[in-house]
Amino acid sequence: MARNGYALGAEGGHITTARALKPKPSRRKGTISKRTKMCREIAREVVGLSPYERRILDMIKTGGSSADKRIYKFAKRRLGSHKRALAKREDIKEVNSKQRARAAGA
């Protein structure tokens, strides 16, 4: 933010030049590392789906006109937030598509 040299106002204050600061470590928060991604994939492969995830998968398979909404509402109740529910729904849909591709290939 450029200063104008005046004491008051939106851009008031001593005139300074902005320094280039290196990004804070908190800017990296939430990004998945290659190692973490691999570990999660292996865990999913070994352990499989939890009971509520299997129920979501069953809802996807049975389908219906309002399946997406029902899946969302069920996942939201189990996971507690809108964002997590949407992410879980997409994740389980991906699992379903992989299963179908494997079945078609075999």
Coordinates of C-alpha atoms in Angstrom, one line a residue:
M1 CA 0.0 0.0 0.0
A2 CA 1.5 3.3 -1.1
R3 CA 1.8 6.0 1.6
N4 CA 1.2 9.6 0.7
G5 CA 3.2 11.4 3.3
Y6 CA 0.2 12.9 5.1
A7 CA -0.5 11.9 8.7
L8 CA -4.2 11.1 8.1
G9 CA -6.3 9.4 5.5
A10 CA -6.6 5.9 4.0
E11 CA -3.0 5.8 2.8
G12 CA -1.6 8.2 5.4
G13 CA 1.8 7.8 7.0
H14 CA 5.5 7.9 6.4
I15 CA 6.4 7.2 2.8
T16 CA 8.1 3.8 2.6
T17 CA 9.0 1.2 -0.1
A18 CA 7.4 -2.2 0.1
R19 CA 9.8 -5.1 0.8
A20 CA 9.6 -8.4 -0.9
L21 CA 8.9 -10.9 1.9
K22 CA 9.3 -14.6 1.6
P23 CA 6.0 -16.5 2.0
K24 CA 5.0 -17.6 5.4
P25 CA 4.9 -21.4 6.1
S26 CA 1.2 -21.0 6.8
R27 CA 0.7 -20.4 3.1
R28 CA 1.5 -24.1 2.5
K29 CA -1.1 -25.3 4.9
G30 CA -3.5 -27.8 3.3
T31 CA -1.3 -28.8 0.3
I32 CA -0.7 -32.5 0.1
S33 CA 2.8 -33.8 -0.2
K34 CA 3.6 -36.7 -2.5
R35 CA 4.4 -38.9 0.5
T36 CA 1.1 -38.2 2.3
K37 CA -0.8 -38.8 -0.9
M38 CA 0.9 -42.1 -1.4
C39 CA 0.3 -43.2 2.2
R40 CA -3.4 -42.3 2.0
E41 CA -3.8 -44.2 -1.3
I42 CA -2.1 -47.3 0.3
A43 CA -4.3 -47.0 3.4
R44 CA -7.5 -46.8 1.3
E45 CA -6.4 -49.8 -0.7
V46 CA -5.6 -51.9 2.3
V47 CA -8.4 -50.8 4.7
G48 CA -11.2 -50.1 2.2
L49 CA -14.3 -48.0 2.8
S50 CA -15.8 -47.3 6.2
P51 CA -19.5 -48.4 6.7
Y52 CA -20.9 -44.9 6.0
E53 CA -18.8 -44.7 2.8
R54 CA -20.1 -48.0 1.7
R55 CA -23.6 -46.7 2.2
I56 CA -22.9 -43.7 0.1
L57 CA -21.4 -46.0 -2.6
D58 CA -24.7 -48.0 -2.5
M59 CA -26.7 -44.8 -2.9
I60 CA -24.6 -43.9 -5.9
K61 CA -25.2 -47.4 -7.4
T62 CA -28.9 -47.4 -6.8
G63 CA -29.1 -43.9 -8.2
G64 CA -32.4 -42.3 -8.7
S65 CA -33.4 -38.7 -9.6
S66 CA -32.4 -37.1 -6.2
A67 CA -29.5 -39.4 -5.4
D68 CA -26.9 -36.5 -5.4
K69 CA -29.0 -34.5 -2.9
R70 CA -29.6 -37.6 -0.7
I71 CA -25.9 -38.4 -0.7
Y72 CA -25.0 -34.8 0.2
K73 CA -27.4 -34.7 3.1
F74 CA -26.2 -38.0 4.4
A75 CA -22.6 -37.1 4.1
K76 CA -23.2 -33.7 5.7
R77 CA -24.8 -35.3 8.7
R78 CA -21.9 -37.6 9.1
L79 CA -19.1 -35.2 8.4
G80 CA -20.4 -32.0 9.8
S81 CA -19.8 -29.4 7.0
H82 CA -21.0 -28.6 3.5
K83 CA -17.5 -28.5 2.0
R84 CA -16.5 -31.9 3.5
A85 CA -19.7 -33.5 2.3
L86 CA -19.2 -32.3 -1.2
A87 CA -15.6 -33.5 -1.2
K88 CA -16.6 -36.9 0.2
R89 CA -19.4 -37.3 -2.4
E90 CA -16.9 -36.6 -5.3
D91 CA -14.4 -38.9 -3.7
I92 CA -16.8 -41.8 -3.5
K93 CA -18.1 -41.2 -7.0
E94 CA -14.5 -41.5 -8.1
V95 CA -14.1 -44.8 -6.2
N96 CA -17.3 -46.0 -8.0
S97 CA -16.0 -45.1 -11.4
K98 CA -12.7 -46.9 -10.7
Q99 CA -14.6 -50.0 -9.6
R100 CA -16.7 -49.9 -12.8
A101 CA -13.7 -49.4 -15.0
R102 CA -11.9 -52.3 -13.3
A103 CA -15.0 -54.5 -13.7
A104 CA -15.3 -53.5 -17.4
G105 CA -11.6 -54.3 -18.0
A106 CA -11.6 -57.6 -16.3

